[in-house]
Amino acid sequence: MEVDCIPFKETGYFSKLICDYLDHSKSLQPFFNRFPRLENFEDQLKEKKANYPALHRSILFKAINNQYKGFSVSEATADQISLLQGENTFTIVTGHQLNLFTGPLYFLYKIISTINLTRQLKEQYPQYDFVPIYWMATEDHDFDEINYFNFKGQKVQWNQEASGAVGNLKTEGLDSVFNTFSSKLGNSANADKLKALFKNAYLEHDNLSDATRFIANELFGEYGLVIVDGASAALKKLLIPFAKQDILENLPFKKVSESIEALAELSPDYTIQVNPREINYFYLLDGIRERIVERDGTFQVNNTEISFSKENLVAELEKHPERFSPNVIARPLYQEVILPNLCYIGGGGELAYWLELKSYFEAMDVTFPMLLLRNSALVMTEKQVKKVENLNLKVSDLFLKQNSFINKRIREISNIDVDFSPQKKLLEEQFQELYKLAEETDKTFLGAVKAQEVKQKKGLDALEKRLLQAQKRKLKDQVIRMTDMQNELFPNLSLQERQLNFSELYLEQGTGLVPALMEALDPLCNTFLVLKY
């Protein structure tokens, strides 16, 4: 694949908070530990090594081995799991929901970014070992977010009633989804491989956790990816003291709220991604996952009849830690407690909420990981590249909002000037003279002058818009071809990676898709990638 780069801030698809983070804004430094450059990992290694108990390694190793029982484990993955026992082994982590058939294309980008970073770190620090981890979000309960994927502009959806943690959902009923998907794929060799992957995952495994593990293992097992499921009693025992501080003392609520206030003071454009609750845990039992709330000294499980006294809640936590499920605020801490982790790789929204958490980690005496924005990419075929060139477009223009994209291009190709900026500037200069005249004669005329300026500017704007619309009609064919191209590469006027499923690219590239992406994606490049093949 040929690779081009576009700065993230020029795409228009990333928040000011994330763009400022990528620019190493000094004002944001209190909210992260170290910026992810290769040379910065040396201090992160030392800090995590000093702050990660050896006992956690043996517990982690046993838990992961238990989770892989019944699965075919590649030699590369088995080696990586074994390495976790060593004190000089560390992890790089990404996480994702259990989306049907992996969901959006960026699922692949997340995992490939993670694997590639471990390889770069091994070259830089050969005395250490680095294990790529995919953390499955098995305890999420928002089924509507994961029960579909898009294929060639249509939604392939799993319709059924669901409650509780999605990882426990039975795969019954997915045979009809398989039949629908198969009918759309055709009969090529690559289509047959996709059918087999879907069938083996969902029709031969009992629950969504096992099905997702199978797919991720099939796609990335040869690269040594290790898949971790946090829904483990053995692993959650390590979380007990931290859960107590959350539930009984509301420490995360206090710390994260302070960080949110501090971020809001830095910029009104910093959108807060998630807000903490007084208690950041759900109770998980028999198909329910409901928030724990405190009311008058009693701890109740929302929307149920279940309640605990303080003493009984502590006893329940110590006896059955697997029944306590961390929310989006507490889960990152859980991950960093059980893993010898150096860096978390996620999308812009994920990193935005991680930036709220550093003081919370410090209060809990848990090392805060480095935060790396995952690779983002636009994949274009040779045919699409030629179409863009024939339209005399720049790929960067395609990232504009559609109306701005059309207007910019019309102004460029029109045989008349439809930009009234010079006239507006001249008008402003003329009114500056009128303001001076009013100041020197009668200041009460200032309001009338201002009103006249606004009126005439609106008149120019209206004329400009009418002329632009006339040119759009005149250049209608060009506009249609431009917008068709943009809609093809940006489905639903969104980034391709958020809409397409990997199966569309797999139909064309087959087993060569993942190796090609492995070669093209550089996790530390800090730019949006355009991949051409």
Short mmCIF file of C-alpha atoms in Angstrom, two decimals:
data_model
loop_
_atom_site.label_atom_id
_atom_site.label_comp_id
_atom_site.label_asym_id
_atom_site.label_seq_id
_atom_site.Cartn_x
_atom_site.Cartn_y
_atom_site.Cartn_z
CA MET A 1 0.00 0.00 0.00
CA GLU A 2 1.12 3.53 -0.77
CA VAL A 3 0.87 5.75 2.30
CA ASP A 4 0.14 9.49 2.49
CA CYS A 5 -0.38 11.54 5.66
CA ILE A 6 -2.73 14.34 6.73
CA PRO A 7 -2.40 16.12 10.11
CA PHE A 8 -5.24 15.09 12.42
CA LYS A 9 -6.28 18.70 13.02
CA GLU A 10 -6.71 19.26 9.27
CA THR A 11 -9.22 16.42 8.91
CA GLY A 12 -11.91 18.20 10.94
CA TYR A 13 -12.87 14.93 12.60
CA PHE A 14 -10.90 15.23 15.85
CA SER A 15 -11.74 17.37 18.86
CA LYS A 16 -9.73 20.35 20.04
CA LEU A 17 -8.80 18.41 23.17
CA ILE A 18 -7.22 15.58 21.17
CA CYS A 19 -5.52 17.94 18.71
CA ASP A 20 -4.04 19.93 21.62
CA TYR A 21 -2.86 16.68 23.21
CA LEU A 22 -1.14 15.66 19.97
CA ASP A 23 0.49 19.10 19.86
CA HIS A 24 1.89 18.50 23.40
CA SER A 25 -0.01 21.46 24.83
CA LYS A 26 1.69 22.51 28.07
CA SER A 27 -1.65 23.21 29.71
CA LEU A 28 -2.62 19.54 29.29
CA GLN A 29 0.55 18.09 30.81
CA PRO A 30 -1.00 17.63 34.29
CA PHE A 31 -3.56 15.28 32.73
CA PHE A 32 -1.22 12.67 31.24
CA ASN A 33 1.92 10.88 32.34
CA ARG A 34 4.33 10.81 29.39
CA PHE A 35 3.74 11.47 25.72
CA PRO A 36 4.16 8.26 23.65
CA ARG A 37 7.53 8.64 22.00
CA LEU A 38 9.91 5.68 21.91
CA GLU A 39 12.47 7.43 24.14
CA ASN A 40 9.82 8.19 26.78
CA PHE A 41 9.06 4.52 27.37
CA GLU A 42 12.29 4.06 29.34
CA ASP A 43 10.97 6.00 32.34
CA GLN A 44 7.53 4.43 31.96
CA LEU A 45 9.14 0.98 32.13
CA LYS A 46 10.97 1.85 35.33
CA GLU A 47 7.90 3.34 36.96
CA LYS A 48 5.59 0.44 36.11
CA LYS A 49 8.15 -2.17 37.10
CA ALA A 50 8.54 -0.58 40.53
CA ASN A 51 4.76 -0.33 40.98
CA TYR A 52 3.50 -3.69 39.70
CA PRO A 53 3.36 -6.53 42.28
CA ALA A 54 5.00 -9.81 41.25
CA LEU A 55 1.99 -11.71 42.61
CA HIS A 56 -0.20 -10.12 39.96
CA ARG A 57 1.86 -11.79 37.23
CA SER A 58 1.17 -15.32 38.39
CA ILE A 59 -2.54 -14.59 38.87
CA LEU A 60 -2.73 -12.99 35.41
CA PHE A 61 -0.88 -15.89 33.77
CA LYS A 62 -3.22 -18.50 35.28
CA ALA A 63 -6.35 -16.50 34.47
CA ILE A 64 -5.40 -16.00 30.81
CA ASN A 65 -4.54 -19.67 30.39
CA ASN A 66 -7.94 -20.60 31.81
CA GLN A 67 -9.66 -18.22 29.40
CA TYR A 68 -7.98 -19.87 26.41
CA LYS A 69 -9.14 -23.39 27.34
CA GLY A 70 -11.04 -24.90 24.44
CA PHE A 71 -9.45 -22.55 21.90
CA SER A 72 -6.72 -23.26 19.39
CA VAL A 73 -3.80 -21.13 20.55
CA SER A 74 -1.13 -20.14 18.05
CA GLU A 75 2.51 -20.72 18.93
CA ALA A 76 3.08 -16.95 18.85
CA THR A 77 0.24 -16.28 21.32
CA ALA A 78 1.29 -19.15 23.60
CA ASP A 79 4.80 -17.70 23.72
CA GLN A 80 3.47 -14.25 24.59
CA ILE A 81 1.27 -15.61 27.38
CA SER A 82 4.27 -17.45 28.81
CA LEU A 83 6.37 -14.27 28.70
CA LEU A 84 3.90 -12.55 31.04
CA GLN A 85 5.45 -14.49 33.93
CA GLY A 86 8.76 -12.64 33.56
CA GLU A 87 9.48 -9.46 35.51
CA ASN A 88 10.82 -7.77 32.38
CA THR A 89 7.65 -8.32 30.35
CA PHE A 90 5.16 -5.50 29.86
CA THR A 91 1.98 -5.02 27.89
CA ILE A 92 0.49 -2.60 25.38
CA VAL A 93 -3.29 -2.59 25.51
CA THR A 94 -6.24 -1.70 23.39
CA GLY A 95 -9.87 -2.42 24.19
CA HIS A 96 -13.07 -2.75 22.22
CA GLN A 97 -16.69 -3.78 22.51
CA LEU A 98 -17.93 -7.16 21.30
CA ASN A 99 -19.35 -5.72 18.08
CA LEU A 100 -20.98 -8.20 15.75
CA PHE A 101 -18.34 -9.44 13.29
CA THR A 102 -15.89 -6.85 14.77
CA GLY A 103 -18.12 -3.86 13.91
CA PRO A 104 -16.37 -0.83 12.37
CA LEU A 105 -13.12 -1.14 10.44
CA TYR A 106 -11.13 0.66 13.14
CA PHE A 107 -11.32 -2.53 15.24
CA LEU A 108 -8.48 -3.75 13.04
CA TYR A 109 -6.59 -0.46 13.28
CA LYS A 110 -6.66 -0.57 17.08
CA ILE A 111 -5.21 -4.05 17.29
CA ILE A 112 -2.65 -3.53 14.53
CA SER A 113 -1.47 -0.31 16.21
CA THR A 114 -1.01 -2.32 19.41
CA ILE A 115 0.92 -5.16 17.79
CA ASN A 116 3.13 -2.81 15.80
CA LEU A 117 4.01 -0.75 18.86
CA THR A 118 5.17 -3.86 20.73
CA ARG A 119 7.46 -4.62 17.80
CA GLN A 120 8.94 -1.13 17.77
CA LEU A 121 9.47 -1.25 21.53
CA LYS A 122 11.26 -4.59 21.28
CA GLU A 123 13.69 -3.09 18.78
CA GLN A 124 14.28 -0.06 21.02
CA TYR A 125 14.48 -1.99 24.31
CA PRO A 126 15.64 -5.55 23.48
CA GLN A 127 16.23 -6.40 27.16
CA TYR A 128 12.44 -6.28 27.72
CA ASP A 129 9.52 -8.15 26.22
CA PHE A 130 6.26 -6.54 25.11
CA VAL A 131 2.93 -8.31 24.77
CA PRO A 132 0.00 -6.93 22.69
CA ILE A 133 -3.30 -7.19 24.57
CA TYR A 134 -6.86 -6.91 23.30
CA TRP A 135 -9.17 -6.27 26.26
CA MET A 136 -12.65 -7.55 25.44
CA ALA A 137 -15.40 -5.37 26.92
CA THR A 138 -17.49 -8.41 27.86
CA GLU A 139 -19.33 -6.69 30.70
CA ASP A 140 -20.81 -3.82 28.70
CA HIS A 141 -24.59 -4.01 28.60
CA ASP A 142 -25.53 -1.71 25.73
CA PHE A 143 -26.61 -4.34 23.21
CA ASP A 144 -27.88 -1.76 20.69
CA GLU A 145 -24.33 -0.45 20.23
CA ILE A 146 -22.91 -3.81 19.18
CA ASN A 147 -25.68 -5.85 17.54
CA TYR A 148 -24.95 -4.85 13.94
CA PHE A 149 -22.32 -4.03 11.35
CA ASN A 150 -22.52 -2.22 8.01
CA PHE A 151 -21.89 -4.00 4.74
CA LYS A 152 -22.03 -2.16 1.41
CA GLY A 153 -24.27 0.56 2.78
CA GLN A 154 -26.71 -1.80 4.51
CA LYS A 155 -27.02 -2.73 8.17
CA VAL A 156 -26.63 -6.41 9.04
CA GLN A 157 -28.38 -6.64 12.40
CA TRP A 158 -28.97 -9.20 15.13
CA ASN A 159 -32.47 -8.62 16.51
CA GLN A 160 -33.23 -10.12 19.87
CA GLU A 161 -34.09 -9.20 23.43
CA ALA A 162 -30.97 -8.75 25.55
CA SER A 163 -30.10 -7.76 29.10
CA GLY A 164 -27.08 -7.96 31.36
CA ALA A 165 -23.46 -8.27 30.24
CA VAL A 166 -23.23 -8.78 26.49
CA GLY A 167 -20.41 -11.30 26.81
CA ASN A 168 -22.85 -13.81 28.30
CA LEU A 169 -25.38 -13.47 25.49
CA LYS A 170 -26.18 -16.75 23.81
CA THR A 171 -25.50 -16.86 20.08
CA GLU A 172 -28.85 -18.48 19.33
CA GLY A 173 -30.57 -16.78 16.42
CA LEU A 174 -27.39 -15.76 14.64
CA ASP A 175 -27.96 -18.39 11.97
CA SER A 176 -30.50 -16.05 10.35
CA VAL A 177 -27.93 -13.21 10.46
CA PHE A 178 -25.43 -15.58 8.86
CA ASN A 179 -27.85 -16.42 6.06
CA THR A 180 -28.56 -12.73 5.40
CA PHE A 181 -24.85 -11.86 5.35
CA SER A 182 -23.94 -14.86 3.17
CA SER A 183 -26.50 -13.86 0.55
CA LYS A 184 -24.76 -10.50 0.14
CA LEU A 185 -21.21 -11.85 -0.16
CA GLY A 186 -21.28 -13.71 -3.46
CA ASN A 187 -19.34 -16.89 -4.18
CA SER A 188 -15.70 -15.85 -4.52
CA ALA A 189 -12.91 -17.61 -2.61
CA ASN A 190 -12.63 -14.63 -0.26
CA ALA A 191 -16.38 -14.63 0.27
CA ASP A 192 -16.22 -18.30 1.25
CA LYS A 193 -13.51 -17.49 3.82
CA LEU A 194 -15.65 -14.75 5.33
CA LYS A 195 -18.63 -17.09 5.52
CA ALA A 196 -16.53 -19.73 7.25
CA LEU A 197 -15.15 -17.18 9.74
CA PHE A 198 -18.63 -15.92 10.65
CA LYS A 199 -20.08 -19.42 10.86
CA ASN A 200 -17.25 -20.86 12.97
CA ALA A 201 -17.37 -17.89 15.32
CA TYR A 202 -21.08 -17.46 15.92
CA LEU A 203 -22.70 -20.78 15.06
CA GLU A 204 -20.11 -22.97 16.78
CA HIS A 205 -19.64 -20.98 20.01
CA ASP A 206 -22.25 -20.62 22.72
CA ASN A 207 -21.83 -16.98 23.73
CA LEU A 208 -20.67 -13.66 22.38
CA SER A 209 -17.43 -13.62 24.40
CA ASP A 210 -16.24 -16.90 22.94
CA ALA A 211 -17.32 -15.93 19.43
CA THR A 212 -15.42 -12.64 19.58
CA ARG A 213 -12.33 -14.33 21.02
CA PHE A 214 -12.43 -16.81 18.14
CA ILE A 215 -12.57 -14.07 15.48
CA ALA A 216 -9.80 -11.96 17.03
CA ASN A 217 -7.68 -15.08 17.45
CA GLU A 218 -8.23 -16.11 13.84
CA LEU A 219 -7.30 -12.66 12.52
CA PHE A 220 -4.35 -11.92 14.81
CA GLY A 221 -3.23 -15.12 16.51
CA GLU A 222 -0.21 -15.50 14.25
CA TYR A 223 1.00 -12.09 15.44
CA GLY A 224 0.91 -13.12 19.10
CA LEU A 225 -2.15 -11.12 20.16
CA VAL A 226 -3.28 -12.02 23.68
CA ILE A 227 -7.00 -11.60 24.43
CA VAL A 228 -8.05 -10.76 27.98
CA ASP A 229 -11.53 -10.95 29.46
CA GLY A 230 -11.90 -8.88 32.63
CA ALA A 231 -14.95 -10.93 33.73
CA SER A 232 -12.82 -13.17 35.93
CA ALA A 233 -13.23 -13.86 39.64
CA ALA A 234 -9.47 -14.46 40.01
CA LEU A 235 -8.60 -11.12 38.39
CA LYS A 236 -11.32 -9.19 40.18
CA LYS A 237 -9.94 -10.23 43.56
CA LEU A 238 -7.11 -7.81 42.80
CA LEU A 239 -9.69 -5.05 42.38
CA ILE A 240 -11.32 -5.46 45.83
CA PRO A 241 -9.39 -2.74 47.73
CA PHE A 242 -9.91 -0.24 44.91
CA ALA A 243 -13.60 -1.05 44.63
CA LYS A 244 -14.01 -0.43 48.36
CA GLN A 245 -12.49 3.04 48.05
CA ASP A 246 -14.85 3.79 45.19
CA ILE A 247 -18.04 2.44 46.72
CA LEU A 248 -17.47 3.47 50.35
CA GLU A 249 -15.41 6.65 50.03
CA ASN A 250 -16.40 7.93 46.55
CA LEU A 251 -12.73 8.78 45.90
CA PRO A 252 -12.87 8.48 42.08
CA PHE A 253 -15.94 10.71 41.98
CA LYS A 254 -14.10 13.45 43.85
CA LYS A 255 -10.86 13.21 41.89
CA VAL A 256 -12.36 12.90 38.42
CA SER A 257 -14.82 15.73 39.10
CA GLU A 258 -11.89 17.97 40.02
CA SER A 259 -10.10 17.04 36.78
CA ILE A 260 -13.20 17.75 34.71
CA GLU A 261 -13.49 21.20 36.28
CA ALA A 262 -9.80 21.87 35.60
CA LEU A 263 -10.15 20.80 31.96
CA ALA A 264 -13.24 22.97 31.52
CA GLU A 265 -11.31 25.97 32.82
CA LEU A 266 -8.60 25.44 30.18
CA SER A 267 -10.98 25.72 27.24
CA PRO A 268 -14.74 25.91 26.66
CA ASP A 269 -14.12 23.73 23.60
CA TYR A 270 -12.92 20.80 25.68
CA THR A 271 -15.98 18.57 25.58
CA ILE A 272 -16.21 16.30 28.61
CA GLN A 273 -16.50 12.71 27.45
CA VAL A 274 -17.83 10.99 30.58
CA ASN A 275 -18.89 12.09 34.04
CA PRO A 276 -18.16 10.06 37.17
CA ARG A 277 -20.82 8.79 39.53
CA GLU A 278 -20.61 8.63 43.29
CA ILE A 279 -20.29 4.85 42.85
CA ASN A 280 -18.72 3.61 39.62
CA TYR A 281 -19.70 -0.04 39.84
CA PHE A 282 -22.55 -2.16 38.57
CA TYR A 283 -23.89 -5.28 40.22
CA LEU A 284 -23.75 -8.24 37.87
CA LEU A 285 -25.96 -11.29 38.44
CA ASP A 286 -28.40 -13.54 36.57
CA GLY A 287 -28.73 -11.48 33.42
CA ILE A 288 -28.70 -8.07 35.11
CA ARG A 289 -26.07 -5.36 35.19
CA GLU A 290 -27.41 -2.45 37.18
CA ARG A 291 -25.81 0.48 38.98
CA ILE A 292 -25.11 0.34 42.70
CA VAL A 293 -26.47 3.44 44.42
CA GLU A 294 -26.38 4.53 48.04
CA ARG A 295 -29.62 5.74 49.65
CA ASP A 296 -29.62 6.66 53.33
CA GLY A 297 -26.77 4.32 54.18
CA THR A 298 -28.19 1.38 52.23
CA PHE A 299 -26.62 0.20 49.00
CA GLN A 300 -29.26 -0.66 46.43
CA VAL A 301 -28.99 -2.26 43.01
CA ASN A 302 -30.90 0.04 40.69
CA ASN A 303 -34.15 -1.27 39.16
CA THR A 304 -34.10 -4.38 41.37
CA GLU A 305 -35.15 -5.42 44.88
CA ILE A 306 -31.53 -6.20 45.81
CA SER A 307 -29.99 -4.11 48.59
CA PHE A 308 -27.09 -4.38 51.06
CA SER A 309 -26.01 -2.82 54.30
CA LYS A 310 -22.48 -1.49 54.29
CA GLU A 311 -21.21 -4.60 56.08
CA ASN A 312 -23.08 -6.98 53.80
CA LEU A 313 -21.87 -5.18 50.70
CA VAL A 314 -18.24 -5.51 51.80
CA ALA A 315 -18.81 -9.20 52.55
CA GLU A 316 -20.40 -9.69 49.11
CA LEU A 317 -17.50 -7.92 47.42
CA GLU A 318 -14.92 -10.05 49.20
CA LYS A 319 -16.78 -13.30 48.59
CA HIS A 320 -17.99 -12.62 45.04
CA PRO A 321 -15.81 -9.93 43.38
CA GLU A 322 -16.93 -11.22 39.98
CA ARG A 323 -20.37 -9.71 40.69
CA PHE A 324 -18.96 -6.18 40.76
CA SER A 325 -18.52 -4.69 37.32
CA PRO A 326 -16.56 -1.43 36.85
CA ASN A 327 -18.05 1.28 34.67
CA VAL A 328 -16.23 3.43 32.12
CA ILE A 329 -14.47 5.37 34.91
CA ALA A 330 -13.40 2.39 37.03
CA ARG A 331 -12.57 -0.05 34.22
CA PRO A 332 -9.32 1.69 33.17
CA LEU A 333 -8.02 1.40 36.73
CA TYR A 334 -8.95 -2.30 36.83
CA GLN A 335 -7.03 -2.86 33.61
CA GLU A 336 -3.91 -1.13 34.92
CA VAL A 337 -4.07 -2.96 38.27
CA ILE A 338 -4.03 -6.43 36.75
CA LEU A 339 -1.72 -5.81 33.77
CA PRO A 340 1.96 -4.79 33.66
CA ASN A 341 0.86 -2.17 31.18
CA LEU A 342 2.78 0.76 29.70
CA CYS A 343 0.42 2.30 27.18
CA TYR A 344 -3.25 2.34 26.26
CA ILE A 345 -4.16 2.74 22.58
CA GLY A 346 -7.60 4.11 21.79
CA GLY A 347 -9.67 6.45 19.68
CA GLY A 348 -10.20 10.15 20.28
CA GLY A 349 -13.25 9.65 22.48
CA GLU A 350 -11.45 7.09 24.63
CA LEU A 351 -8.37 9.24 25.13
CA ALA A 352 -10.62 12.17 26.05
CA TYR A 353 -11.99 10.32 29.07
CA TRP A 354 -8.59 8.86 29.99
CA LEU A 355 -7.34 12.44 30.30
CA GLU A 356 -9.86 12.89 33.12
CA LEU A 357 -8.37 10.04 35.18
CA LYS A 358 -4.76 10.80 36.07
CA SER A 359 -5.35 12.32 39.52
CA TYR A 360 -7.63 9.38 40.35
CA PHE A 361 -4.83 6.95 39.49
CA GLU A 362 -2.39 8.94 41.60
CA ALA A 363 -4.76 8.83 44.57
CA MET A 364 -4.98 5.05 44.16
CA ASP A 365 -1.18 4.73 43.75
CA VAL A 366 -1.53 3.03 40.37
CA THR A 367 0.82 4.00 37.53
CA PHE A 368 -1.00 5.99 34.86
CA PRO A 369 -0.29 4.59 31.37
CA MET A 370 0.90 6.50 28.37
CA LEU A 371 -1.95 7.36 26.01
CA LEU A 372 -1.62 6.81 22.27
CA LEU A 373 -4.18 7.77 19.65
CA ARG A 374 -4.75 4.71 17.48
CA ASN A 375 -4.00 4.77 13.79
CA SER A 376 -6.77 6.20 11.63
CA ALA A 377 -6.85 5.63 7.90
CA LEU A 378 -8.76 6.18 4.70
CA VAL A 379 -8.32 3.24 2.34
CA MET A 380 -8.59 3.97 -1.39
CA THR A 381 -8.44 1.65 -4.38
CA GLU A 382 -6.39 2.54 -7.44
CA LYS A 383 -9.64 3.19 -9.28
CA GLN A 384 -10.80 5.65 -6.61
CA VAL A 385 -7.45 7.42 -6.63
CA LYS A 386 -7.72 7.92 -10.40
CA LYS A 387 -11.26 9.28 -10.07
CA VAL A 388 -10.09 11.84 -7.55
CA GLU A 389 -7.21 12.83 -9.83
CA ASN A 390 -9.51 13.12 -12.86
CA LEU A 391 -11.72 15.50 -10.88
CA ASN A 392 -8.61 17.58 -10.08
CA LEU A 393 -9.33 17.15 -6.37
CA LYS A 394 -6.98 16.87 -3.44
CA VAL A 395 -7.66 13.98 -1.06
CA SER A 396 -7.52 16.47 1.81
CA ASP A 397 -10.51 18.33 0.24
CA LEU A 398 -12.64 15.22 0.69
CA PHE A 399 -12.44 15.61 4.49
CA LEU A 400 -14.35 18.92 4.33
CA LYS A 401 -18.01 19.06 5.29
CA GLN A 402 -19.93 18.48 2.10
CA ASN A 403 -21.30 22.00 1.70
CA SER A 404 -17.86 23.54 2.29
CA PHE A 405 -16.34 20.96 -0.07
CA ILE A 406 -18.74 21.91 -2.87
CA ASN A 407 -18.42 25.66 -2.32
CA LYS A 408 -14.63 25.52 -2.25
CA ARG A 409 -14.47 23.51 -5.44
CA ILE A 410 -17.05 25.66 -7.27
CA ARG A 411 -15.02 28.76 -6.47
CA GLU A 412 -11.90 27.05 -7.83
CA ILE A 413 -13.38 25.88 -11.12
CA SER A 414 -15.83 28.71 -11.84
CA ASN A 415 -14.98 31.04 -14.74
CA ILE A 416 -16.26 33.96 -12.68
CA ASP A 417 -15.21 35.11 -9.24
CA VAL A 418 -17.83 34.06 -6.67
CA ASP A 419 -15.82 35.11 -3.66
CA PHE A 420 -16.89 38.54 -2.42
CA SER A 421 -14.18 38.74 0.24
CA PRO A 422 -12.42 41.70 -1.48
CA GLN A 423 -15.72 43.60 -1.68
CA LYS A 424 -16.45 42.88 1.99
CA LYS A 425 -13.01 44.12 2.97
CA LEU A 426 -13.49 47.32 0.94
CA LEU A 427 -16.91 47.82 2.55
CA GLU A 428 -15.37 47.47 6.03
CA GLU A 429 -12.72 50.07 5.18
CA GLN A 430 -15.40 52.49 3.99
CA PHE A 431 -17.41 52.06 7.14
CA GLN A 432 -14.34 52.66 9.28
CA GLU A 433 -14.28 56.16 7.78
CA LEU A 434 -17.95 56.58 8.56
CA TYR A 435 -17.36 55.51 12.18
CA LYS A 436 -14.63 58.16 12.50
CA LEU A 437 -16.95 60.78 11.03
CA ALA A 438 -19.72 59.87 13.47
CA GLU A 439 -17.29 60.00 16.41
CA GLU A 440 -16.19 63.51 15.42
CA THR A 441 -19.70 64.84 14.81
CA ASP A 442 -22.48 63.07 16.68
CA LYS A 443 -21.83 59.75 18.49
CA THR A 444 -25.53 58.96 18.46
CA PHE A 445 -25.10 58.15 14.77
CA LEU A 446 -22.76 55.22 15.58
CA GLY A 447 -25.72 52.85 15.96
CA ALA A 448 -27.15 53.88 12.62
CA VAL A 449 -23.77 53.40 10.92
CA LYS A 450 -23.42 49.94 12.46
CA ALA A 451 -26.91 48.96 11.35
CA GLN A 452 -26.16 50.10 7.81
CA GLU A 453 -22.89 48.12 7.77
CA VAL A 454 -24.65 44.95 8.90
CA LYS A 455 -27.38 45.46 6.29
CA GLN A 456 -24.93 45.93 3.43
CA LYS A 457 -22.79 42.95 4.50
CA LYS A 458 -25.91 40.79 4.57
CA GLY A 459 -26.75 42.04 1.11
CA LEU A 460 -23.33 41.02 -0.17
CA ASP A 461 -23.66 37.62 1.51
CA ALA A 462 -27.03 37.09 -0.14
CA LEU A 463 -25.66 38.04 -3.57
CA GLU A 464 -22.67 35.75 -3.08
CA LYS A 465 -24.92 32.83 -2.13
CA ARG A 466 -27.22 33.40 -5.12
CA LEU A 467 -24.27 33.55 -7.48
CA LEU A 468 -22.80 30.40 -5.92
CA GLN A 469 -26.11 28.57 -6.30
CA ALA A 470 -26.30 29.65 -9.94
CA GLN A 471 -22.80 28.30 -10.55
CA LYS A 472 -23.71 25.04 -8.82
CA ARG A 473 -26.61 24.61 -11.21
CA LYS A 474 -24.38 25.46 -14.16
CA LEU A 475 -21.74 22.98 -12.97
CA LYS A 476 -24.26 20.38 -11.83
CA ASP A 477 -22.48 17.40 -13.42
CA GLN A 478 -19.23 18.31 -11.70
CA VAL A 479 -21.01 18.69 -8.34
CA ILE A 480 -22.67 15.28 -8.70
CA ARG A 481 -19.40 13.53 -9.52
CA MET A 482 -17.63 15.26 -6.63
CA THR A 483 -20.28 14.41 -4.06
CA ASP A 484 -20.57 10.84 -5.32
CA MET A 485 -16.85 10.44 -4.77
CA GLN A 486 -17.01 11.92 -1.30
CA ASN A 487 -20.02 9.79 -0.34
CA GLU A 488 -18.22 6.69 -1.56
CA LEU A 489 -15.15 7.35 0.59
CA PHE A 490 -17.01 8.93 3.51
CA PRO A 491 -20.19 6.87 3.90
CA ASN A 492 -22.95 8.71 5.74
CA LEU A 493 -20.62 11.72 5.65
CA SER A 494 -18.50 10.06 8.33
CA LEU A 495 -15.00 8.61 8.42
CA GLN A 496 -14.78 5.38 6.44
CA GLU A 497 -13.26 3.56 9.42
CA ARG A 498 -16.36 4.28 11.54
CA GLN A 499 -18.79 2.89 8.94
CA LEU A 500 -17.21 0.07 6.94
CA ASN A 501 -16.74 -3.45 8.24
CA PHE A 502 -13.44 -5.16 7.45
CA SER A 503 -15.31 -7.72 5.32
CA GLU A 504 -15.68 -5.21 2.44
CA LEU A 505 -11.91 -4.87 2.15
CA TYR A 506 -11.40 -8.59 2.78
CA LEU A 507 -13.56 -9.44 -0.24
CA GLU A 508 -10.96 -7.72 -2.42
CA GLN A 509 -7.73 -8.49 -0.57
CA GLY A 510 -8.45 -11.70 1.30
CA THR A 511 -5.77 -12.99 3.66
CA GLY A 512 -3.45 -10.26 2.38
CA LEU A 513 -5.50 -7.53 4.11
CA VAL A 514 -4.11 -7.81 7.63
CA PRO A 515 -0.44 -8.14 6.53
CA ALA A 516 -0.86 -5.12 4.23
CA LEU A 517 -2.28 -3.04 7.08
CA MET A 518 0.44 -4.29 9.43
CA GLU A 519 3.00 -2.98 6.96
CA ALA A 520 1.28 0.37 6.37
CA LEU A 521 0.23 1.46 9.87
CA ASP A 522 2.81 3.19 12.07
CA PRO A 523 1.40 3.69 15.59
CA LEU A 524 3.75 6.58 16.41
CA CYS A 525 3.27 8.63 13.23
CA ASN A 526 0.65 10.95 14.82
CA THR A 527 -1.01 11.68 11.47
CA PHE A 528 -4.13 10.50 9.67
CA LEU A 529 -3.11 7.99 7.00
CA VAL A 530 -4.36 7.65 3.44
CA LEU A 531 -3.69 4.14 2.18
CA LYS A 532 -3.78 3.48 -1.56
CA TYR A 533 -3.70 0.03 -3.17
#
